């Protein structure tokens, strides 16, 4: 007698949504006269050591595939990117909104000078930007207003792909603040060193830091 059992229907398993990955890359060490100061809008060059760091960074990135590369127009970023450009066929897209934060009247002053002249402690700088009290400088509101559209464009153009963003320490902090839904001062808990690479995976349910402040020039064996 033939079986009357009907075969069970197993709905096809849905494929996991593809992950978008962003590599946030800070520029290399700047020329000595601008080290340890609020450089911001100053369009400075890299130091000799910075150029060497950029070469090591290029070796590290050589084996990685990018669907897109975005960059700040400032010289220190462009000089950092230059060695990597030889290994990647993707042409960089320059986004003016990725330039470093404008520190207003603090620009060009070191930590001690800012303490003396403006009466703030160095560790308070992110709080002062958040409050919008840096004289003639950008507040968090204005800074985010120009950085966030750049981030949204990168995500929109690279869903399920990998994109690199060559930029600045302050910009990386703002990008992390947006991606992780943090107040900007909270990003002071993260180191963002010269020529560092931070990788963030954008999942449908959360954004995840996969790599934080990796510095190829220091962390890779020679």
GROMACS .gro file of C-alpha atoms in nm:
model
  222
    1UNK     CA    1   0.000   0.000   0.000
    2UNK     CA    2   0.142   0.336  -0.099
    3UNK     CA    3   0.233   0.577   0.178
    4UNK     CA    4  -0.009   0.862   0.229
    5UNK     CA    5   0.247   1.078   0.410
    6UNK     CA    6   0.315   1.404   0.240
    7UNK     CA    7   0.676   1.519   0.213
    8UNK     CA    8   0.761   1.795   0.455
    9UNK     CA    9   0.816   2.136   0.307
   10UNK     CA   10   1.138   2.298   0.414
   11UNK     CA   11   1.147   2.666   0.322
   12UNK     CA   12   1.479   2.773   0.177
   13UNK     CA   13   1.712   2.924   0.431
   14UNK     CA   14   1.760   3.293   0.380
   15UNK     CA   15   2.114   3.402   0.311
   16UNK     CA   16   2.269   3.632   0.568
   17UNK     CA   17   2.280   3.992   0.457
   18UNK     CA   18   2.621   4.088   0.320
   19UNK     CA   19   2.841   4.286   0.557
   20UNK     CA   20   2.968   4.631   0.467
   21UNK     CA   21   3.320   4.699   0.591
   22UNK     CA   22   3.487   5.036   0.639
   23UNK     CA   23   3.859   5.084   0.695
   24UNK     CA   24   3.924   5.415   0.869
   25UNK     CA   25   4.286   5.515   0.807
   26UNK     CA   26   4.457   5.809   0.974
   27UNK     CA   27   4.736   5.998   0.801
   28UNK     CA   28   5.102   5.939   0.892
   29UNK     CA   29   5.321   6.146   1.124
   30UNK     CA   30   5.334   6.516   1.032
   31UNK     CA   31   5.634   6.745   1.003
   32UNK     CA   32   5.799   6.815   1.342
   33UNK     CA   33   5.685   7.175   1.387
   34UNK     CA   34   5.321   7.062   1.387
   35UNK     CA   35   5.355   6.762   1.616
   36UNK     CA   36   5.176   6.798   1.949
   37UNK     CA   37   4.974   7.099   1.836
   38UNK     CA   38   4.613   7.152   1.733
   39UNK     CA   39   4.684   7.138   1.360
   40UNK     CA   40   4.328   7.120   1.231
   41UNK     CA   41   4.293   7.328   0.915
   42UNK     CA   42   4.670   7.381   0.868
   43UNK     CA   43   4.760   7.204   0.543
   44UNK     CA   44   5.089   7.052   0.660
   45UNK     CA   45   5.323   6.791   0.511
   46UNK     CA   46   5.437   6.457   0.649
   47UNK     CA   47   5.767   6.417   0.831
   48UNK     CA   48   6.042   6.189   0.695
   49UNK     CA   49   5.925   5.925   0.941
   50UNK     CA   50   5.569   5.982   0.822
   51UNK     CA   51   5.666   5.902   0.464
   52UNK     CA   52   5.825   5.576   0.585
   53UNK     CA   53   5.510   5.493   0.782
   54UNK     CA   54   5.304   5.549   0.468
   55UNK     CA   55   5.521   5.300   0.276
   56UNK     CA   56   5.472   5.033   0.545
   57UNK     CA   57   5.098   5.104   0.543
   58UNK     CA   58   5.093   5.050   0.165
   59UNK     CA   59   5.257   4.708   0.209
   60UNK     CA   60   4.994   4.615   0.468
   61UNK     CA   61   4.706   4.728   0.247
   62UNK     CA   62   4.849   4.573  -0.069
   63UNK     CA   63   4.679   4.237  -0.010
   64UNK     CA   64   4.339   4.393   0.063
   65UNK     CA   65   4.067   4.447  -0.194
   66UNK     CA   66   3.877   4.773  -0.184
   67UNK     CA   67   3.563   4.843  -0.382
   68UNK     CA   68   3.610   5.215  -0.321
   69UNK     CA   69   3.857   5.456  -0.162
   70UNK     CA   70   3.762   5.797  -0.023
   71UNK     CA   71   4.000   6.061   0.109
   72UNK     CA   72   4.038   6.405   0.262
   73UNK     CA   73   4.193   6.661   0.023
   74UNK     CA   74   4.453   6.775   0.280
   75UNK     CA   75   4.822   6.723   0.198
   76UNK     CA   76   4.904   6.501   0.494
   77UNK     CA   77   4.632   6.257   0.387
   78UNK     CA   78   4.720   6.267   0.018
   79UNK     CA   79   5.089   6.204   0.097
   80UNK     CA   80   4.988   5.910   0.318
   81UNK     CA   81   4.775   5.763   0.041
   82UNK     CA   82   5.032   5.810  -0.237
   83UNK     CA   83   5.230   5.483  -0.182
   84UNK     CA   84   4.905   5.283  -0.157
   85UNK     CA   85   4.774   5.430  -0.483
   86UNK     CA   86   5.031   5.226  -0.676
   87UNK     CA   87   4.881   4.899  -0.554
   88UNK     CA   88   4.510   4.970  -0.597
   89UNK     CA   89   4.330   5.016  -0.926
   90UNK     CA   90   4.040   5.190  -0.754
   91UNK     CA   91   4.065   5.564  -0.797
   92UNK     CA   92   4.022   5.764  -0.480
   93UNK     CA   93   3.723   5.992  -0.440
   94UNK     CA   94   3.818   6.316  -0.265
   95UNK     CA   95   3.552   6.440  -0.024
   96UNK     CA   96   3.616   6.792   0.114
   97UNK     CA   97   3.388   6.711   0.408
   98UNK     CA   98   3.653   6.470   0.539
   99UNK     CA   99   3.903   6.748   0.616
  100UNK     CA  100   4.016   6.778   0.978
  101UNK     CA  101   3.815   6.971   1.236
  102UNK     CA  102   3.877   7.345   1.258
  103UNK     CA  103   4.019   7.424   1.602
  104UNK     CA  104   3.959   7.796   1.563
  105UNK     CA  105   4.177   8.008   1.793
  106UNK     CA  106   4.352   7.696   1.923
  107UNK     CA  107   4.501   7.629   1.579
  108UNK     CA  108   4.881   7.610   1.586
  109UNK     CA  109   4.905   7.599   1.968
  110UNK     CA  110   5.040   7.305   2.167
  111UNK     CA  111   4.876   7.149   2.472
  112UNK     CA  112   5.063   7.365   2.724
  113UNK     CA  113   4.997   7.685   2.531
  114UNK     CA  114   4.624   7.609   2.511
  115UNK     CA  115   4.622   7.544   2.886
  116UNK     CA  116   4.792   7.877   2.954
  117UNK     CA  117   4.605   8.087   2.700
  118UNK     CA  118   4.256   7.937   2.729
  119UNK     CA  119   4.259   7.775   3.074
  120UNK     CA  120   4.166   7.421   2.970
  121UNK     CA  121   4.330   7.088   3.037
  122UNK     CA  122   4.444   6.887   2.732
  123UNK     CA  123   4.215   6.596   2.814
  124UNK     CA  124   3.912   6.828   2.794
  125UNK     CA  125   3.945   6.910   2.423
  126UNK     CA  126   3.670   6.674   2.305
  127UNK     CA  127   3.436   6.803   2.576
  128UNK     CA  128   3.498   7.162   2.467
  129UNK     CA  129   3.423   7.076   2.105
  130UNK     CA  130   3.107   6.898   2.219
  131UNK     CA  131   2.999   7.210   2.407
  132UNK     CA  132   3.086   7.437   2.114
  133UNK     CA  133   3.304   7.666   2.323
  134UNK     CA  134   3.628   7.654   2.122
  135UNK     CA  135   3.671   8.019   2.014
  136UNK     CA  136   3.597   8.047   1.641
  137UNK     CA  137   3.623   7.668   1.608
  138UNK     CA  138   3.381   7.403   1.492
  139UNK     CA  139   3.136   7.256   1.739
  140UNK     CA  140   3.027   6.893   1.734
  141UNK     CA  141   2.706   6.998   1.559
  142UNK     CA  142   2.885   7.172   1.272
  143UNK     CA  143   3.158   6.907   1.250
  144UNK     CA  144   2.905   6.625   1.231
  145UNK     CA  145   2.697   6.818   0.979
  146UNK     CA  146   2.977   6.799   0.722
  147UNK     CA  147   3.123   6.458   0.811
  148UNK     CA  148   2.801   6.254   0.833
  149UNK     CA  149   2.691   6.309   0.471
  150UNK     CA  150   3.031   6.174   0.362
  151UNK     CA  151   2.980   5.863   0.575
  152UNK     CA  152   2.625   5.809   0.448
  153UNK     CA  153   2.749   5.838   0.090
  154UNK     CA  154   3.024   5.581   0.148
  155UNK     CA  155   2.776   5.336   0.303
  156UNK     CA  156   2.516   5.395   0.031
  157UNK     CA  157   2.766   5.338  -0.249
  158UNK     CA  158   2.925   5.028  -0.093
  159UNK     CA  159   2.652   4.811   0.055
  160UNK     CA  160   2.792   4.463   0.115
  161UNK     CA  161   3.136   4.579   0.000
  162UNK     CA  162   3.459   4.713   0.149
  163UNK     CA  163   3.562   5.078   0.138
  164UNK     CA  164   3.866   5.263   0.275
  165UNK     CA  165   3.851   5.616   0.414
  166UNK     CA  166   4.185   5.800   0.440
  167UNK     CA  167   4.139   6.094   0.675
  168UNK     CA  168   4.228   6.247   1.014
  169UNK     CA  169   4.219   6.159   1.383
  170UNK     CA  170   3.932   6.394   1.461
  171UNK     CA  171   3.734   6.273   1.161
  172UNK     CA  172   3.783   5.908   1.261
  173UNK     CA  173   3.653   5.991   1.609
  174UNK     CA  174   3.345   6.153   1.457
  175UNK     CA  175   3.289   5.856   1.224
  176UNK     CA  176   3.311   5.618   1.521
  177UNK     CA  177   3.077   5.837   1.725
  178UNK     CA  178   2.817   5.815   1.447
  179UNK     CA  179   2.865   5.445   1.373
  180UNK     CA  180   2.861   5.340   1.739
  181UNK     CA  181   2.601   5.597   1.849
  182UNK     CA  182   2.837   5.755   2.103
  183UNK     CA  183   2.882   6.113   2.219
  184UNK     CA  184   3.203   6.247   2.063
  185UNK     CA  185   3.386   6.285   2.400
  186UNK     CA  186   3.342   5.910   2.463
  187UNK     CA  187   3.572   5.838   2.169
  188UNK     CA  188   3.853   5.978   2.381
  189UNK     CA  189   3.872   5.625   2.522
  190UNK     CA  190   4.012   5.508   2.185
  191UNK     CA  191   4.365   5.567   2.063
  192UNK     CA  192   4.377   5.687   1.702
  193UNK     CA  193   4.748   5.708   1.627
  194UNK     CA  194   4.937   5.817   1.318
  195UNK     CA  195   4.895   5.576   1.025
  196UNK     CA  196   4.651   5.362   1.221
  197UNK     CA  197   4.386   5.138   1.069
  198UNK     CA  198   4.045   5.087   1.232
  199UNK     CA  199   3.800   4.846   1.071
  200UNK     CA  200   3.426   4.854   1.133
  201UNK     CA  201   3.177   4.591   1.010
  202UNK     CA  202   2.824   4.713   0.945
  203UNK     CA  203   2.577   4.432   1.016
  204UNK     CA  204   2.199   4.469   0.978
  205UNK     CA  205   2.156   4.454   1.357
  206UNK     CA  206   2.472   4.628   1.480
  207UNK     CA  207   2.802   4.791   1.389
  208UNK     CA  208   3.110   4.610   1.516
  209UNK     CA  209   3.472   4.719   1.557
  210UNK     CA  210   3.685   4.440   1.411
  211UNK     CA  211   4.020   4.620   1.432
  212UNK     CA  212   4.108   4.924   1.640
  213UNK     CA  213   4.413   5.150   1.605
  214UNK     CA  214   4.630   4.890   1.428
  215UNK     CA  215   4.959   5.056   1.333
  216UNK     CA  216   5.141   4.850   1.065
  217UNK     CA  217   5.467   5.047   1.106
  218UNK     CA  218   5.485   4.935   1.470
  219UNK     CA  219   5.275   4.621   1.498
  220UNK     CA  220   5.400   4.424   1.195
  221UNK     CA  221   5.729   4.230   1.212
  222UNK     CA  222   6.004   4.372   0.991
   0.00000   0.00000   0.00000
